[in-house]
XYZ file of C-alpha atoms in Angstrom:
541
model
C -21.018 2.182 -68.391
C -23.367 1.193 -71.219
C -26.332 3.221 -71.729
C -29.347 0.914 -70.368
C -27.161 0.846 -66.682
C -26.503 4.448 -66.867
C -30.182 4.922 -67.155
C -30.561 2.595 -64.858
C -28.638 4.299 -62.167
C -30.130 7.763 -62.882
C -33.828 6.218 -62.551
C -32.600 4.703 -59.266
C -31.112 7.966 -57.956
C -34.155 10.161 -58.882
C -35.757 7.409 -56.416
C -34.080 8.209 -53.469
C -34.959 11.827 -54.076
C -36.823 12.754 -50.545
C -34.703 10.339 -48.564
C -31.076 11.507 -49.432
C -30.350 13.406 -46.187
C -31.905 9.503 -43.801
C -28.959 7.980 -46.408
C -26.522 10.591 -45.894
C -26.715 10.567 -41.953
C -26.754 6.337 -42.499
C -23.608 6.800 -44.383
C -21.663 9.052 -41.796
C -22.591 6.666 -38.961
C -21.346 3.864 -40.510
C -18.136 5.620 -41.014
C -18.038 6.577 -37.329
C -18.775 2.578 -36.392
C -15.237 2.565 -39.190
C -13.013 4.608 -36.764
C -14.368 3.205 -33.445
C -13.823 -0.284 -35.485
C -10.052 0.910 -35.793
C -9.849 2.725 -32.821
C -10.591 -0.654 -30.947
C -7.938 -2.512 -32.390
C -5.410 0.295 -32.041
C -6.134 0.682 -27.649
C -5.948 -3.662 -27.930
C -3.164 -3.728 -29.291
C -1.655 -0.838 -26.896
C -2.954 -2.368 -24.055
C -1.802 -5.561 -24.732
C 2.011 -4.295 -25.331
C 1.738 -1.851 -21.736
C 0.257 -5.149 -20.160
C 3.378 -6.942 -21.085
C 6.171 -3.984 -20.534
C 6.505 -3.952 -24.347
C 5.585 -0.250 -24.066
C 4.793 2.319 -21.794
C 1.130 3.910 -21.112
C -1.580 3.977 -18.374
C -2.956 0.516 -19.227
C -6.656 1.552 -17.095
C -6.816 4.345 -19.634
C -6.063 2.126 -22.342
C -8.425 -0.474 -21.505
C -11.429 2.282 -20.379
C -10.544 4.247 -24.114
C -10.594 0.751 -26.009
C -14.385 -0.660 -24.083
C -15.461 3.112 -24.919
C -14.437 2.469 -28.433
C -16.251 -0.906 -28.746
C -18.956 -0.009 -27.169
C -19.471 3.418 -29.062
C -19.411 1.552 -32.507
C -21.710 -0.807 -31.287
C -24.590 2.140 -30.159
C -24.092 3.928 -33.154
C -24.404 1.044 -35.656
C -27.573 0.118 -33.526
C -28.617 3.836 -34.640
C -27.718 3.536 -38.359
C -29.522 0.463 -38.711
C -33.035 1.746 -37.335
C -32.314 4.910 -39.239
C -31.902 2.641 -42.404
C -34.449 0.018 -41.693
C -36.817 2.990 -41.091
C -35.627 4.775 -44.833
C -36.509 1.484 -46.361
C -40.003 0.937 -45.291
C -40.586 4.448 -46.084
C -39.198 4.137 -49.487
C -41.050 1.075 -50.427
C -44.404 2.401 -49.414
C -43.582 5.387 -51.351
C -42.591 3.788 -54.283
C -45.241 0.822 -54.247
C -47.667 3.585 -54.634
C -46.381 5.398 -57.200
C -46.703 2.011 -59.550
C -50.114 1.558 -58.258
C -51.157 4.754 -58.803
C -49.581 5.357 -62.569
C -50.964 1.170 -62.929
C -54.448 2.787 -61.984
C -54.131 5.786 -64.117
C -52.678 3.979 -67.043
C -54.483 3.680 -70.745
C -56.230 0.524 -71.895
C -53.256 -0.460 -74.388
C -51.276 -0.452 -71.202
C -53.654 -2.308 -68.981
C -53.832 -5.317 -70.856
C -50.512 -6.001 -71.382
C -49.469 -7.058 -67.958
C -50.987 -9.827 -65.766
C -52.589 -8.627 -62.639
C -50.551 -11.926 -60.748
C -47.320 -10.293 -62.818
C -47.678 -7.092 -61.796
C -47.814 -8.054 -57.913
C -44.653 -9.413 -58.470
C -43.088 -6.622 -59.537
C -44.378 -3.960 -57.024
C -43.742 -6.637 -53.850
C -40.620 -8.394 -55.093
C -38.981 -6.362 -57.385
C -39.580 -3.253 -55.735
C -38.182 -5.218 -52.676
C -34.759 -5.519 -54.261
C -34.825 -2.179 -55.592
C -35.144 -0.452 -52.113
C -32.594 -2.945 -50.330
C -29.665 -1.934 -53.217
C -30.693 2.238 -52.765
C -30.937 2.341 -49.303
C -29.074 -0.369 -48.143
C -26.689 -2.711 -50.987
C -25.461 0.074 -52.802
C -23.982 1.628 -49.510
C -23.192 -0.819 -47.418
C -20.788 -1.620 -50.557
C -19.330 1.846 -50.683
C -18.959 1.821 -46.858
C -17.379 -1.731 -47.256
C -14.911 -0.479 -49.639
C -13.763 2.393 -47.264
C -13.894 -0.100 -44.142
C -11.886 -2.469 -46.412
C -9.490 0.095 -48.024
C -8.875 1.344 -43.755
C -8.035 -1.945 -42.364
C -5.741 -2.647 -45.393
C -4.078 0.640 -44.962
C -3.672 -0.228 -41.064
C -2.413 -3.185 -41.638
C 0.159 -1.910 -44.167
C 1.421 0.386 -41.489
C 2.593 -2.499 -39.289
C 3.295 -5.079 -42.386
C 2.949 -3.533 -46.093
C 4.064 -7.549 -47.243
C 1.371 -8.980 -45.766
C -1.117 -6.534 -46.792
C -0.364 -7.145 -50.025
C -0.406 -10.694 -50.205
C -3.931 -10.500 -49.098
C -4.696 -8.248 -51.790
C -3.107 -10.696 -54.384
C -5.039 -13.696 -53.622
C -8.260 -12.188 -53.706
C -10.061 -13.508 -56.496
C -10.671 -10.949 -58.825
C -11.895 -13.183 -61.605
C -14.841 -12.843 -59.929
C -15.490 -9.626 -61.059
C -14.936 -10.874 -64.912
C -17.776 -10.686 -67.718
C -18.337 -14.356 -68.035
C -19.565 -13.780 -64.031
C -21.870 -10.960 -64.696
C -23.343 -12.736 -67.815
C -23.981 -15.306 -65.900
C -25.341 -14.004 -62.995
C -27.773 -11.568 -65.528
C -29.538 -14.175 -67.399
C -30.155 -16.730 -64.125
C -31.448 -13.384 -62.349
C -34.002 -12.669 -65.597
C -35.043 -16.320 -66.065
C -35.697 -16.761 -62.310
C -37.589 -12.977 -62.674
C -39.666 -14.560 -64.989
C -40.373 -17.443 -63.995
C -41.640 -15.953 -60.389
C -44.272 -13.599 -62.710
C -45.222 -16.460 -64.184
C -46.305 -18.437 -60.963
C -47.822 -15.108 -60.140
C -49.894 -14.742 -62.850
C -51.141 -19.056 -62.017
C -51.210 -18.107 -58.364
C -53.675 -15.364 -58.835
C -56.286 -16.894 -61.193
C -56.087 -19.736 -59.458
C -57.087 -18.369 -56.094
C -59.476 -15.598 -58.095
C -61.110 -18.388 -59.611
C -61.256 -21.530 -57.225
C -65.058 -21.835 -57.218
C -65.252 -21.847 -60.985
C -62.112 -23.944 -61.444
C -63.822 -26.314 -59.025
C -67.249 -25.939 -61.192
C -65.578 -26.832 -64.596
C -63.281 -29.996 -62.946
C -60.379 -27.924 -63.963
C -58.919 -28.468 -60.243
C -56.203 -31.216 -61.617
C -55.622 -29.498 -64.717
C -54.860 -26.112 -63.380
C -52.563 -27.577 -59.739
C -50.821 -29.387 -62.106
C -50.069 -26.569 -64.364
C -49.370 -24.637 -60.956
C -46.751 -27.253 -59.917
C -45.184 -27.996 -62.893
C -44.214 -23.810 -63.376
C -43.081 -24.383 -59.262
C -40.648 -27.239 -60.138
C -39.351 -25.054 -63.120
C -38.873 -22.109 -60.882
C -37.315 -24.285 -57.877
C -34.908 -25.656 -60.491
C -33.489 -21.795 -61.834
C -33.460 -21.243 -58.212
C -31.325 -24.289 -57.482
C -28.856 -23.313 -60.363
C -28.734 -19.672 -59.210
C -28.049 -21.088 -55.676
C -25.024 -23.483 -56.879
C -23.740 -20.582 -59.073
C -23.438 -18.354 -56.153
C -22.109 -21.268 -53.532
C -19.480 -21.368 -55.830
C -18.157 -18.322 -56.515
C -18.695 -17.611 -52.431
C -17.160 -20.616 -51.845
C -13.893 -19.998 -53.821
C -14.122 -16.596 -52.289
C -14.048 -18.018 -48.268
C -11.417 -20.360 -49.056
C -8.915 -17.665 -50.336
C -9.838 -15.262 -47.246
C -9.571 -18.039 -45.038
C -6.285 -19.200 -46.680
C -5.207 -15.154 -46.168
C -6.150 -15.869 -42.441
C -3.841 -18.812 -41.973
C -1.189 -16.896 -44.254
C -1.655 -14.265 -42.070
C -0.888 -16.358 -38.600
C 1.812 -18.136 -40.121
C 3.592 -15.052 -41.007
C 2.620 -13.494 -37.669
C 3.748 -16.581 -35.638
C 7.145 -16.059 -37.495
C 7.828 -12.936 -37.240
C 6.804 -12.775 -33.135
C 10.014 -16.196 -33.064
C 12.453 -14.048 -34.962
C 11.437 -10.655 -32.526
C 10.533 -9.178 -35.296
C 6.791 -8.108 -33.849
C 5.457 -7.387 -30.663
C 2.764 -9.995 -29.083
C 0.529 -6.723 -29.058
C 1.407 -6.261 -32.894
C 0.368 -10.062 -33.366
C -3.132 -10.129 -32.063
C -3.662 -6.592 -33.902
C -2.640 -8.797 -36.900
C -4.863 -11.351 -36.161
C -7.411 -8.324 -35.744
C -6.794 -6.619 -38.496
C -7.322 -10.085 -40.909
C -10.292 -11.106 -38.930
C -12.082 -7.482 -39.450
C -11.243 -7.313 -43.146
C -12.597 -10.465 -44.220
C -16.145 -10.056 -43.440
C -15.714 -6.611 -45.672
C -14.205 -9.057 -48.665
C -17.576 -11.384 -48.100
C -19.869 -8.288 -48.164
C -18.312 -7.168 -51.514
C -18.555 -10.592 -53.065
C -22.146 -10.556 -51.801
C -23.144 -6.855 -53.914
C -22.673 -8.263 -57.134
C -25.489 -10.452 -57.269
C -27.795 -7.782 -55.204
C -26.553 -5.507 -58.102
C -27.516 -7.975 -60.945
C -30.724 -8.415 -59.175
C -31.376 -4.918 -58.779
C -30.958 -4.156 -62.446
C -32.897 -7.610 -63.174
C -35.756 -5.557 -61.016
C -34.996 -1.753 -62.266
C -35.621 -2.921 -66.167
C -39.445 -4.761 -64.693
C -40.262 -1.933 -63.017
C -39.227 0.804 -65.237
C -41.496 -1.398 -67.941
C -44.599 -1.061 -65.964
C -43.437 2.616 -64.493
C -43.556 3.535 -68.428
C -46.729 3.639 -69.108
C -48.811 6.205 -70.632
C -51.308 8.388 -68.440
C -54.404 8.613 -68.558
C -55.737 12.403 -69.586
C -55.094 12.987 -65.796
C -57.455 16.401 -66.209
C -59.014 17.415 -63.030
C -62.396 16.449 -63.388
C -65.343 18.693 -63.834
C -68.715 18.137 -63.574
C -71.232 19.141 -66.366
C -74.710 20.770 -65.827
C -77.641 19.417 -67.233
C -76.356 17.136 -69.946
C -78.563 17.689 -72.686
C -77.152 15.121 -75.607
C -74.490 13.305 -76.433
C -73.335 12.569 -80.265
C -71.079 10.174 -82.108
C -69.962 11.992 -85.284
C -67.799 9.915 -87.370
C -66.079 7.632 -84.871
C -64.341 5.226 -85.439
C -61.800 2.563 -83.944
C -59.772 -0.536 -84.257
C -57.612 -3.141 -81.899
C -54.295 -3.052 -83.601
C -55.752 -4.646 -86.950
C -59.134 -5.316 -86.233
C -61.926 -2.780 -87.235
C -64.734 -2.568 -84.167
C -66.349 0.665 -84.938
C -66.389 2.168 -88.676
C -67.767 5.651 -89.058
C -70.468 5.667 -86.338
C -72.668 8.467 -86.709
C -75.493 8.365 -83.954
C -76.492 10.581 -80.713
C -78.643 9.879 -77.433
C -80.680 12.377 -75.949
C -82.188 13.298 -72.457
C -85.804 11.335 -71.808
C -85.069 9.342 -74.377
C -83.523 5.979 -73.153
C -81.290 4.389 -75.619
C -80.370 0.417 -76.025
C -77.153 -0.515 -77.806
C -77.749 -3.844 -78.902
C -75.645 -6.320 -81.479
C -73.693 -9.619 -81.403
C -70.713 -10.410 -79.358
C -67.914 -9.023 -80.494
C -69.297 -6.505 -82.581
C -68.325 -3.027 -80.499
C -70.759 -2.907 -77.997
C -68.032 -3.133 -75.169
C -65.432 -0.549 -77.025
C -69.187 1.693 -77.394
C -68.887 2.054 -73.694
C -65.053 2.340 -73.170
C -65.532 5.459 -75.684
C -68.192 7.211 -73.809
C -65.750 6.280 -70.447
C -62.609 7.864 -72.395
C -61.441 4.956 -71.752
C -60.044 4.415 -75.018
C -59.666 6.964 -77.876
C -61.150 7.438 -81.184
C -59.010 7.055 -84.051
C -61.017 9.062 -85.969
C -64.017 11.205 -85.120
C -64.917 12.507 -82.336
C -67.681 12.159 -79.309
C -69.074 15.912 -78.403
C -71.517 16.071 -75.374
C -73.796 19.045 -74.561
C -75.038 20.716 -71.650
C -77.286 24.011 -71.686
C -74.780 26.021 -71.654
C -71.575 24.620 -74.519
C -70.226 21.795 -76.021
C -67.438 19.417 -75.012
C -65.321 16.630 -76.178
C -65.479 13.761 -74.427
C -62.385 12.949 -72.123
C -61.606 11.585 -68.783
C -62.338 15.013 -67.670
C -65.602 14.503 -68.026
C -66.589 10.959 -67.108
C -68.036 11.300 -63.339
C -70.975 12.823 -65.016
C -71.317 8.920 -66.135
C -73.274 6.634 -63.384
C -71.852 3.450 -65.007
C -73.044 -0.281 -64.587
C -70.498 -2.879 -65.388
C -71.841 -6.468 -66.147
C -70.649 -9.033 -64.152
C -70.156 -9.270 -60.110
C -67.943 -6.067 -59.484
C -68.397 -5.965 -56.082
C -65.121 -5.301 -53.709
C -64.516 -6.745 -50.004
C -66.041 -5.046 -47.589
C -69.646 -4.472 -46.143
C -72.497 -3.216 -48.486
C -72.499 0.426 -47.180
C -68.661 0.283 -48.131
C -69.344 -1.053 -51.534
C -72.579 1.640 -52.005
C -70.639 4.920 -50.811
C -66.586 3.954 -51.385
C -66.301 3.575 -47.961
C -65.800 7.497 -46.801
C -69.415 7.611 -44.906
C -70.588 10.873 -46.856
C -74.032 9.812 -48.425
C -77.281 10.361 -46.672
C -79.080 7.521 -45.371
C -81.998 8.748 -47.296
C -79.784 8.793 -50.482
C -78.874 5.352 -49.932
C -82.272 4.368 -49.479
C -83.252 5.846 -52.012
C -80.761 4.047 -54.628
C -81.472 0.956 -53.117
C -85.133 1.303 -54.192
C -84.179 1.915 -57.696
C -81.844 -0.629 -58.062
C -84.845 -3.251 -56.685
C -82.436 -3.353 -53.785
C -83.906 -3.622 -50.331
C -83.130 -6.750 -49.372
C -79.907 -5.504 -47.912
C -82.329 -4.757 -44.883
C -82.596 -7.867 -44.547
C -79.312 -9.325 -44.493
C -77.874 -10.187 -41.091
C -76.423 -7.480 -40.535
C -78.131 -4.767 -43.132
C -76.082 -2.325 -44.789
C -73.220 -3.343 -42.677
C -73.141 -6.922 -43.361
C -69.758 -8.169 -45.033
C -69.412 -9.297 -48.664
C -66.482 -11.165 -49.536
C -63.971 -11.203 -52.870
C -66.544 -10.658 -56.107
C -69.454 -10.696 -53.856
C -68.891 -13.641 -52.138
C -72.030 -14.519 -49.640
C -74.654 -12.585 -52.286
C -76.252 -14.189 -55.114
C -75.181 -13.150 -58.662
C -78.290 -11.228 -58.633
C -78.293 -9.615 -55.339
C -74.939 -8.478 -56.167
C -76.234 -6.586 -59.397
C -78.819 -5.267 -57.585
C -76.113 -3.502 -54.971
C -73.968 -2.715 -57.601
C -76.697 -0.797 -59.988
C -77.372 0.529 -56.751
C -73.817 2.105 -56.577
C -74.003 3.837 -59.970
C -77.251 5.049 -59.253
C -76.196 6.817 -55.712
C -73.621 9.294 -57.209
C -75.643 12.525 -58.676
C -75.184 11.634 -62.843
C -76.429 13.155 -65.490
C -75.510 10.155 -67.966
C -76.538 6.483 -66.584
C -74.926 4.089 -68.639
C -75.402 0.422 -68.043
C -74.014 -2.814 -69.370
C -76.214 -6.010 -70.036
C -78.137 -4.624 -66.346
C -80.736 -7.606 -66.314
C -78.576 -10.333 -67.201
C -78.474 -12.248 -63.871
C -82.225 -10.715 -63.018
C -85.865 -13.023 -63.382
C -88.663 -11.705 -65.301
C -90.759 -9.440 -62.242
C -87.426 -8.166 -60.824
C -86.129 -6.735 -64.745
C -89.637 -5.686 -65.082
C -89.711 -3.665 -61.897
C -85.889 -2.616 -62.193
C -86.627 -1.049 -65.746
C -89.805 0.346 -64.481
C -87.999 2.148 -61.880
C -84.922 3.605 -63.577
C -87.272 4.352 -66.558
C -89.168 6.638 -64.455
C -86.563 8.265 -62.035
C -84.463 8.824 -65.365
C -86.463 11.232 -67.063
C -84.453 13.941 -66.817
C -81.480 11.833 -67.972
C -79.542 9.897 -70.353
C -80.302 6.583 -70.047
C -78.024 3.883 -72.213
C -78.376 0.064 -71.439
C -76.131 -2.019 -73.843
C -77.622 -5.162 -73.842
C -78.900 -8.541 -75.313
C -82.464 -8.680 -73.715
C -84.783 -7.062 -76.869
C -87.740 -6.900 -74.576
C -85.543 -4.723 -72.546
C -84.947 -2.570 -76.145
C -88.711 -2.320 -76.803
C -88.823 -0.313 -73.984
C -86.288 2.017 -75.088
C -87.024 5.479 -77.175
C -84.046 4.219 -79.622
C -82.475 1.261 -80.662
C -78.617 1.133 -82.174
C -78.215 -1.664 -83.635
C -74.024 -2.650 -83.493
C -73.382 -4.971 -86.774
């Protein structure tokens, strides 16, 4: 086993941690339905034999202990399927969340590397696959192998020649290299090519109105279909691949059927067998080639699996967050920048930025695109790291380095509509129902914000994907409005005004100016009349 599967195989084991005991009782039903499976063909055969005087026995006891034998295996594999079924939904939830969560709590290096589109992929389908081969493929093949190995064992008792004929032209060059190979790279091309039709799928859907706005429509359904037809034709080669190794695979068990009755019929001429020994034959053959198709069938669950194991454990890697519990600060007095500096892989933002911002004295962070106004804010967040310096904040009582410990003492403002399904008073208070209605009155009136009365429905009136139904600037309104509600000592907000007219910036900045006196106000933006304002200007160059 080389290394990457033997990893592979530990990470999947340390899944089913929690569920082991649902798999274990799964397992030891399904070797119960084994013995009843046996048992059945054993009391057919019997009664068939006492039926015809071939041997003695109380046939009603025979046939009662044979139904009782079918008819147990068929309750209890009812049982083991629910219990499995039930392991696997249970699992997936389980595990979908852990991705999301370590996805939600993962660094920014980590967060742009993977497409949203991709990553839904990987924790729907790939996680899919995963569960099925722990709770279910991985198994149902070792369960296969023991049914298998029992039947074959039975069936040597009444003909060891025929049992081993079966075993000889089974083809095992299915289990060669060259199939594996094979069935690996089809499995990681088709694995691809699904994230990529994600990734399309989800900006395309995310961004039909603008698509629509730009006359992109042909451009990007073309782009859409064209990545469909290349997907539907890996499929289609995966599919023929796997027709024809199953179908080589049917036609020898079926041949090892007719061998079978052949030899049967021939031996029941020359009284060799018993007619009771000849449908137990017939049985036996029957039983043990659905077990040969379920085996055939693992190996390209397996490939799949580790196809989905090596996606996942990519995105499962990713580095954390601080994770520190966070604390809240009292009475934030400053906040400085002392030597900071940072860089995207080889592109400078921030050089040696020396500067600090100071209760009642509102600060605008102003500069070109592109020139670290954006990264300014991600290192106030802890969002992102210094690579040298460091960012110290100061209450009345010590000082602190910045981390993620500390950021819910930031009300923050992102640009854009950031707005999330639901009704307002879901998007204003997360939807838990703890704030006040006088504190969500109150925010509304600084943000300039009261229009939600108004709406058809007031604060419980629905707003669709990115603020769907609103305005751009009724939706900045709500969402300044949902910075402003949580009790912050540091409001921080990003280009605030930008989809705002003259009298409603005016009154906004008029507002927040005022209620923000005993704060730290920072507005990174473009709008210099909004800077005038402002007790300090940094200028970002």
């Amino acid at each position: 086993m080389n290394r990457q599967l033997l990893y592979q195989v530990r990470w999947g084991w340390f899944l089913t941690k929690g569920y082991r005991s649902q798999l274990s009782l799964y397992f030891l039903l399904e070797l119960l339905v084994i013995i009843m499976s046996i048992l059945f063909v054993y009391y057919s055969k019997r009664a068939v034999d006492i039926s015809m005087n071939v041997e003695h026995g109380n046939l009603k006891l025979t046939i009662t202990l044979m139904v009782l034998c079918g008819m147990t295996g068929l309750l209890v594999r009812l049982l083991s399927v629910w219990i499995n079924e039930k392991t696997k939904l249970s699992m997936t939830v389980s595990f979908q969340n852990t991705l999301v969560k370590k996805q939600m709590h993962s660094v920014w290096k980590y967060v742009k590397r993977f497409h949203t589109g991709d990553l839904m992929v990987r924790m729907n389908a790939d996680s899919g696959e995963v569960v099925q081969m722990l709770c279910n493929t991985a198994l149902a093949c070792l369960i296969t192998g023991l049914r298998l190995f029992a039947l074959l064992g039975f069936l040597w008792y009444f003909d060891p020649m025929l049992a081993v004929m079966i075993i000889a032209i089974s083809p095992l060059f299915l289990f060669s290299k060259i199939y594996f190979r094979k069935m690996r790279k089809l499995s990681q091309e088709v694995k691809r090519s699904e994230s990529l039709i994600g990734n399309l799928m989800q900006e395309n859907l995310r961004f039909r109105l603008l698509i629509r706005a730009l006359g992109l429509i042909s451009i990007r359904q073309r782009k859409f279909e064209q990545n469909q037809q290349q997907n539907y034709q890996l499929k289609l080669d995966q599919l023929s691949f796997l027709t024809f190794t199953q179908g080589v695979m049917k036609f020898a068990i079926n041949a090892g059927y007719l061998l079978t009755f052949i030899w049967g019929i021939y031996r029941l001429h020359v009284h060799q067998i018993t007619f009771g020994t000849m449908t137990a034959f017939l049985q036996l053959v029957g039983r043990i080639q659905t077990p040969m198709l379920s085996l055939i069938a693992f190996f390209p669950s397996f490939i799949r699996f580790r196809t989905s194991a090596e996606r996942l454990i990519e995105i499962e890697n990713v580095e954390p967050d601080d994770n520190l519990t966070p604390r809240r600060l009292n009475d934030i007095k400053s906040i400085a920048f002392k030597n900071v500096s940072f860089r995207y892989e080889d592109s400078a933002v921030i050089d040696n930025l020396n500067t600090g911002m100071n209760v009642g004295e509102p600060t605008a962070i102003i500069g070109a695109s592109g020139k670290g106004k954006t990264t300014f804010i991600r290192l106030l967040l802890a969002l992102i790291k210094p690579d040298n310096g460091e960012i110290i904040v100061e209450d009345k009582h010590d000082r602190y380095k910045i981390s993620s410990e500390y950021r819910l003492n930031f009300a923050y403002v992102p640009q854009g509509n950031t707005l999330f399904a639901g009704t307002v008073c879901e998007n204003l208070d997360g939807g838990d129902g703890a704030m006040s209605e006088e504190k969500l009155n109150y925010a509304l009136y600084l943000a300039c914000a009261e229009f939600v009365h108004d709406l058809p429905e007031g604060l419980n009136t629905k707003v669709g994907e990115s603020g769907y139904g609103l305005s751009e600037g009724q939706a900045q309104r709500i969402s300044i409005a949902r910075a402003l509600i949580r009790d912050c000592s540091v409001w921080l907000f990003d280009e605030v005004t930008s989809a705002l007219d003259g009298k409603t910036t005016a009154l906004l900045m008029e507002r927040i100016l005022t209620a923000g006196k005993d704060k730290i106000v920072i507005f990174v933006t473009h709008d210099l009349n909004l800077a005038e304002k402002c007790s300090q200007v940094i200028y970002m160059h």
